[in-house]
Coordinates of C-alpha atoms and ligand atoms in Angstrom, one line a residue:
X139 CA 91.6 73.5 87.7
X140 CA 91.8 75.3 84.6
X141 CA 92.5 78.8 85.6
X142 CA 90.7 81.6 83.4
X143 CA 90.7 85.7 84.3
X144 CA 89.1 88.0 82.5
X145 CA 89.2 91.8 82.0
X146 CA 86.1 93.5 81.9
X147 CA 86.5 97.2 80.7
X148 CA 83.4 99.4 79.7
X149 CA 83.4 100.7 76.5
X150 CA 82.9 104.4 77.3
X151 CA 86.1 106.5 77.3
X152 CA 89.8 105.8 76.9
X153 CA 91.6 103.3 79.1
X154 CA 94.3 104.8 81.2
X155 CA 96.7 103.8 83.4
X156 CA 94.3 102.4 86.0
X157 CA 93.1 99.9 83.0
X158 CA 96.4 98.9 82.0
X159 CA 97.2 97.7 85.4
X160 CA 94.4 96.2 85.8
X161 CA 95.0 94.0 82.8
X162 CA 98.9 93.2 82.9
X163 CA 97.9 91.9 86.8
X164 CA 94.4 89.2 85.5
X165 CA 97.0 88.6 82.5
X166 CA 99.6 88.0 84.6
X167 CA 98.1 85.9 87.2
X168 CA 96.6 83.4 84.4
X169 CA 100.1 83.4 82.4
X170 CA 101.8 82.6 86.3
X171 CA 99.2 80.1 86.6
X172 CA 99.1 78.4 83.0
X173 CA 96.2 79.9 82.5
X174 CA 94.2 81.7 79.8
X175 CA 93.1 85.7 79.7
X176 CA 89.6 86.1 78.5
X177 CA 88.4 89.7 77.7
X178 CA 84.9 90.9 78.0
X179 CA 83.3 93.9 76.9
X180 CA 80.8 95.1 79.5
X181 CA 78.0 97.3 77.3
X182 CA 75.2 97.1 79.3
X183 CA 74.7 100.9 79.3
X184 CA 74.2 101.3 75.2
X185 CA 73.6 105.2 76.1
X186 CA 77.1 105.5 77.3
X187 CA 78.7 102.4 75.5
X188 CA 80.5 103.5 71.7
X189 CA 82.0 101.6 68.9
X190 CA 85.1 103.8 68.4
X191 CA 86.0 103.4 72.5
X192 CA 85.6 99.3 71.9
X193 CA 88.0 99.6 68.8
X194 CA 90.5 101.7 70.8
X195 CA 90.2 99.1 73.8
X196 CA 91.2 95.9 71.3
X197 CA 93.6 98.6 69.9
X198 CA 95.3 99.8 73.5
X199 CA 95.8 96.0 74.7
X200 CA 97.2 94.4 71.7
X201 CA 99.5 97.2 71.9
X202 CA 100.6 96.4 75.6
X203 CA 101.1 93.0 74.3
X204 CA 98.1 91.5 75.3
X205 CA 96.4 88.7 73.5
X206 CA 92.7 86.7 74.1
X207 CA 90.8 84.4 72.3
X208 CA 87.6 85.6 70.4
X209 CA 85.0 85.8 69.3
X210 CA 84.9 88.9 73.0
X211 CA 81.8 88.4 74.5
X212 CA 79.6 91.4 74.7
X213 CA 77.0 91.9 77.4
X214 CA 75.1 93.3 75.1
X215 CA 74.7 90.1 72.9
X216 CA 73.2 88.6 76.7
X217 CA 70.2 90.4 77.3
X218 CA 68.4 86.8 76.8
X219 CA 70.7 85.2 79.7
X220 CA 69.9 88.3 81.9
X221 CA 66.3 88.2 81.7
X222 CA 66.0 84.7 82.0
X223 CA 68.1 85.3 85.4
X224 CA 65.4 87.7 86.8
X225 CA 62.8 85.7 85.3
X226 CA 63.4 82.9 88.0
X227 CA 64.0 85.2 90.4
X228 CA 60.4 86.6 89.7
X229 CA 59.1 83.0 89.7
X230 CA 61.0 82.5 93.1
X231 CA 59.2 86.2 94.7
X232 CA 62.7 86.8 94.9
X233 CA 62.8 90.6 93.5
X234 CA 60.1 93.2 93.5
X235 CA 59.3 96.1 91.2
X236 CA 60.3 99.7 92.4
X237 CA 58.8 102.7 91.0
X238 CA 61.0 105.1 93.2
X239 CA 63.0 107.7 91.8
X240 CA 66.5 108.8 94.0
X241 CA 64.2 111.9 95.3
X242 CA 61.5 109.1 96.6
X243 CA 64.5 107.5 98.1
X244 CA 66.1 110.2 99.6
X245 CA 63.2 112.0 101.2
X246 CA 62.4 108.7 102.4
X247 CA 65.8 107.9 104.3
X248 CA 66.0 111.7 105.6
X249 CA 62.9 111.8 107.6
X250 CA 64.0 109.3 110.4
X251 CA 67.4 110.3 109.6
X252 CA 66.9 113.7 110.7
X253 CA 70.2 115.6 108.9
X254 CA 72.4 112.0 110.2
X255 CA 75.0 110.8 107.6
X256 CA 72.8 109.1 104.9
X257 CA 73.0 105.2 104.9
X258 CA 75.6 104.0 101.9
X259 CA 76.4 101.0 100.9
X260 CA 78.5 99.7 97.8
X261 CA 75.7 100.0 95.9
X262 CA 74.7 103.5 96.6
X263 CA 72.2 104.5 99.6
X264 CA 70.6 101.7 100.8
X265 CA 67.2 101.6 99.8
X266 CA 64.6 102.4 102.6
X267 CA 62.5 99.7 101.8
X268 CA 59.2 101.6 100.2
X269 CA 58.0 99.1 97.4
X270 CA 59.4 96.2 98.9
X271 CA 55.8 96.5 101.4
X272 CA 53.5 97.6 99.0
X273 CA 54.4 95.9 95.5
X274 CA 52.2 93.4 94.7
X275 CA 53.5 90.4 93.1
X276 CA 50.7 89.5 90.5
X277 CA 52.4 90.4 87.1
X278 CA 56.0 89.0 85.3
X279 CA 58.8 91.7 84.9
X280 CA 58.7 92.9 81.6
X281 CA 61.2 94.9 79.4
X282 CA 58.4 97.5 78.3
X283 CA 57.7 98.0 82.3
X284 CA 59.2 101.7 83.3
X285 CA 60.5 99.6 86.4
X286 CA 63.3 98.7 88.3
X287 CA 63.6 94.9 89.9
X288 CA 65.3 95.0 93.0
X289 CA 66.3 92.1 95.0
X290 CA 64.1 91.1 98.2
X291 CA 67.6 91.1 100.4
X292 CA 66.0 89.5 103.9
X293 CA 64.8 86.5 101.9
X294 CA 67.9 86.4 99.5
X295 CA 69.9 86.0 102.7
X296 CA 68.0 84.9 105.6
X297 CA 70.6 83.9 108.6
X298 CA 73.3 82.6 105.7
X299 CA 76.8 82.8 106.0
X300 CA 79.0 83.6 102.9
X301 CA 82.7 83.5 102.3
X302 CA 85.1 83.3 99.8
X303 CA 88.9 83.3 99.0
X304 CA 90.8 86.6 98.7
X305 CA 94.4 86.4 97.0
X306 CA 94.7 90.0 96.5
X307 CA 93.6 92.3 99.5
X308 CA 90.5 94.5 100.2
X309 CA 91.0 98.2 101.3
X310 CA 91.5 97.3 104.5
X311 CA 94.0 94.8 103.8
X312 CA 91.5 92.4 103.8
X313 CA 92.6 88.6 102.5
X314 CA 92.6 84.9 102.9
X315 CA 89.2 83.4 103.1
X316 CA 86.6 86.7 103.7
X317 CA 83.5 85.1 105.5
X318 CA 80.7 87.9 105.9
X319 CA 77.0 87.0 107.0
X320 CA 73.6 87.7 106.0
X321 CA 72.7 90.2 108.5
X322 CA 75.5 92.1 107.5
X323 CA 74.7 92.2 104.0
X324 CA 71.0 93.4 104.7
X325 CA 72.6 96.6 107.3
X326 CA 75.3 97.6 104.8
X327 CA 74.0 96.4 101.6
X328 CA 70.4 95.7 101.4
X329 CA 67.6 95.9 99.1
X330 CA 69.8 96.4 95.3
X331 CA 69.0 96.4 91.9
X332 CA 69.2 93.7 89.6
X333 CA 67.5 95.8 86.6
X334 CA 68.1 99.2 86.0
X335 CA 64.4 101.0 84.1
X336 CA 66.8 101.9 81.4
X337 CA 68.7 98.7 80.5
X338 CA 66.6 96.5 82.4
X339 CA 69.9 94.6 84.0
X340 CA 72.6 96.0 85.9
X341 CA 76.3 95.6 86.7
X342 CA 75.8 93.2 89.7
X343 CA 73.5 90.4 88.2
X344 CA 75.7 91.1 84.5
X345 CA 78.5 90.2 85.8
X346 CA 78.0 87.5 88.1
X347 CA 76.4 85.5 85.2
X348 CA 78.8 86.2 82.3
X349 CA 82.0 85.1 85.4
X350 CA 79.8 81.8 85.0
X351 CA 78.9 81.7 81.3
X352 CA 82.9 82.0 81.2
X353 CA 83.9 79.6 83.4
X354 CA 86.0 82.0 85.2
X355 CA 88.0 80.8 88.2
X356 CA 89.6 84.2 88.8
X357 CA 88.8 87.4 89.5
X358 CA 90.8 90.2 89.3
X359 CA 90.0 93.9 89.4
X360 CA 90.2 97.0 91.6
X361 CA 89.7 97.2 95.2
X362 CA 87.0 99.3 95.0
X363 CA 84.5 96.7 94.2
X364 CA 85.5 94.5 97.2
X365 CA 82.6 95.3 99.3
X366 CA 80.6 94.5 96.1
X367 CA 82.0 91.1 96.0
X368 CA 79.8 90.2 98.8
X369 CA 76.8 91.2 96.3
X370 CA 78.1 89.0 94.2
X371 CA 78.5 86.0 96.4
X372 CA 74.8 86.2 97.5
X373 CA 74.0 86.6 93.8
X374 CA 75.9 83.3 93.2
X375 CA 74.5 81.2 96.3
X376 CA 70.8 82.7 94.5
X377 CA 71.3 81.3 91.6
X378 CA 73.5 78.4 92.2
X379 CA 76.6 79.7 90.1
X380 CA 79.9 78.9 91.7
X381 CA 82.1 81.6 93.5
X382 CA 85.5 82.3 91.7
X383 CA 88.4 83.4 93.6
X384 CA 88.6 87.1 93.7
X385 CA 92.3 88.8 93.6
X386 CA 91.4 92.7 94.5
X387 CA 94.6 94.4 93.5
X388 CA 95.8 98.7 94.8
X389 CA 94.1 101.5 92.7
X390 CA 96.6 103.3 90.5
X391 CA 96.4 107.4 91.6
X392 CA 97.4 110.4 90.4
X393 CA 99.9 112.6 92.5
X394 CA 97.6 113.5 94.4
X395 CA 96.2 110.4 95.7
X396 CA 92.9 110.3 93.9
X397 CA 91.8 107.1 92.4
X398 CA 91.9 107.7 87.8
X399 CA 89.0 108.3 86.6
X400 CA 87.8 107.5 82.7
X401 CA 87.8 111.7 82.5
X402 CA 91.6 111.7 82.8
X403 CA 92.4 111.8 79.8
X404 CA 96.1 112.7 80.5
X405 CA 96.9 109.6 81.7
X406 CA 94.6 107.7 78.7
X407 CA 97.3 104.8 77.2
X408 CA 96.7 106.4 74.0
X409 CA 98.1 109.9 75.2
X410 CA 101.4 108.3 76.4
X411 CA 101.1 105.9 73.2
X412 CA 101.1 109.0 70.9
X413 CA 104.1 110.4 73.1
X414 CA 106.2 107.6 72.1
X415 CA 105.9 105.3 75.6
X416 CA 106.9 102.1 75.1
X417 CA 104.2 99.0 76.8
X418 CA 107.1 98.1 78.9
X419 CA 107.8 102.0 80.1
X420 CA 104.1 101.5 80.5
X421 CA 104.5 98.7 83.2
X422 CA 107.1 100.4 84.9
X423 CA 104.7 103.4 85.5
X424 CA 102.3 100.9 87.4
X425 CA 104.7 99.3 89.1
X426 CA 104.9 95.8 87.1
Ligands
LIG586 N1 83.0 96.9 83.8 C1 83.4 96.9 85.2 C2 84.4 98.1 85.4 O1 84.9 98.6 84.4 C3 84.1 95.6 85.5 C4 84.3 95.4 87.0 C5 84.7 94.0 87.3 O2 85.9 93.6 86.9 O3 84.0 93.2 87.8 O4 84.5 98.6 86.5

């Protein structure tokens, strides 16, 4: 196999520390494994996405002593290979359109509820269900259509089983081969989107495609998106796109055990650049 990682940072804010971990480890692993690092620049959100943040990434990971091969991909250059995704979804009455808003949502979910903790999933509350039984399916997605497309979850998964091969662990120490089934994902996951009314993709079906387009055989990134992963895997099994193996790694915190956020700027590799850190002092910070 020939072993290819990828970091996959968002363009919108400084990397800090929690970056920089997060690419020495999918670095690491393909160097360990004779492999090549791939870097990807995930756009999708042009409203939050800048130029200057892009140039500072390229900028901040050479300087660790990073290197990739380009031309980067951009997710924004794959709007094509997105909508052709959800095109054959459409064609498959695999997605529906949703018109709600999070109040539709929410005032839908609190009424049997009745004040109860709110139903949450990885991918936010799980949706209640409201245009999955009344959308009609007579008319292709389009960009122009002020809609969301969210995936039809009981059909996606049916009485499937998934798995796939953790080297890293989930938060729960999770690892080895992770086998989760469908009825699972439709409780703790259910109905998500695949197109966002503003960008008219999303995060899940993004980057599920480009690990494909990219032939990548490893993934590596935070354990907060481990419960995601089983998104991910149905998303694959959907469209038949192989599943890589995922290496979920710890979260770096601050002192006081909260996860970094792109907002801390203290701990932005450029403020510790501009201090005079070295990339190796920075490795030693992270624990590499
Ligand atoms: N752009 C995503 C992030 O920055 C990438 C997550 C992933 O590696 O799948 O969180």
């Amino acid at each position: 196999m020939h072993v290819r990682t990828r970091f996959a940072p968002s363009p919108t804010g400084p990397l800090h520390l929690g970056h920089a971990f997060s690419a020495l480890r999918a670095h690491d692993i393909a160097v360990q494994l004779s492999g090549e690092f791939l870097l990807r620049i995930e756009d999708i959100d042009q409203s939050r996405s800048k130029p200057a943040w892009e140039a500072q990434i390229y900028d901040d990971l050479s300087w660790l002593g990073l290197r990739w091969p380009t031309p980067v991909l951009r997710q924004s250059d794959r709007y094509e290979a997105y909508r052709a995704a959800l095109q054959e979804l459409w064609d498959r009455n695999a997605i529906f359109q949703c018109r709600c808003n999070r109040k539709d949502i929410l005032a839908a979910i609190s009424a049997p509820q009745e004040g109860g903790d709110l139903p949450v999933g990885p991918d936010g509350v799980i949706y209640p269900g409201t245009c999955r039984k009344t959308s009609s399916h007579v008319k292709a997605p389009s960009p122009v259509d002020d809609v969301a497309l969210r995936l039809d979850m009981s059909k996606a998964v049916r009485d499937k089983s998934y798995s796939f091969m953790e080297t890293g662990a989930g938060p729960n120490g999770e690892t080895g081969l992770i086998a989760f089934d469908g009825q699972e994902v439709l409780r703790a996951i259910g109905d998500v989107v695949l197109a966002r009314r503003d960008i008219g993709t999303s995060y899940h079906l993004s980057v599920v495609l480009d690990d494909a387009a990219q032939a990548i055989t490893h993934v590596v990134r935070g354990q907060d998106l481990f419960e995601a992963t089983k998104i991910h895997v149905v998303l694959q099994h959907l469209l038949g796109l192989p599943t890589p193996i995922y290496h979920h790694h710890r979260l770096i915190r601050d002192e006081a055990g909260k996860r970094l956020a792109k907002r801390d700027d203290a701990r932005a590799i450029l403020k510790y650049r501009e201090d005079g850190v070295t990339a190796d002092q920075i490795r030693a910070k992270v624990g590499l």
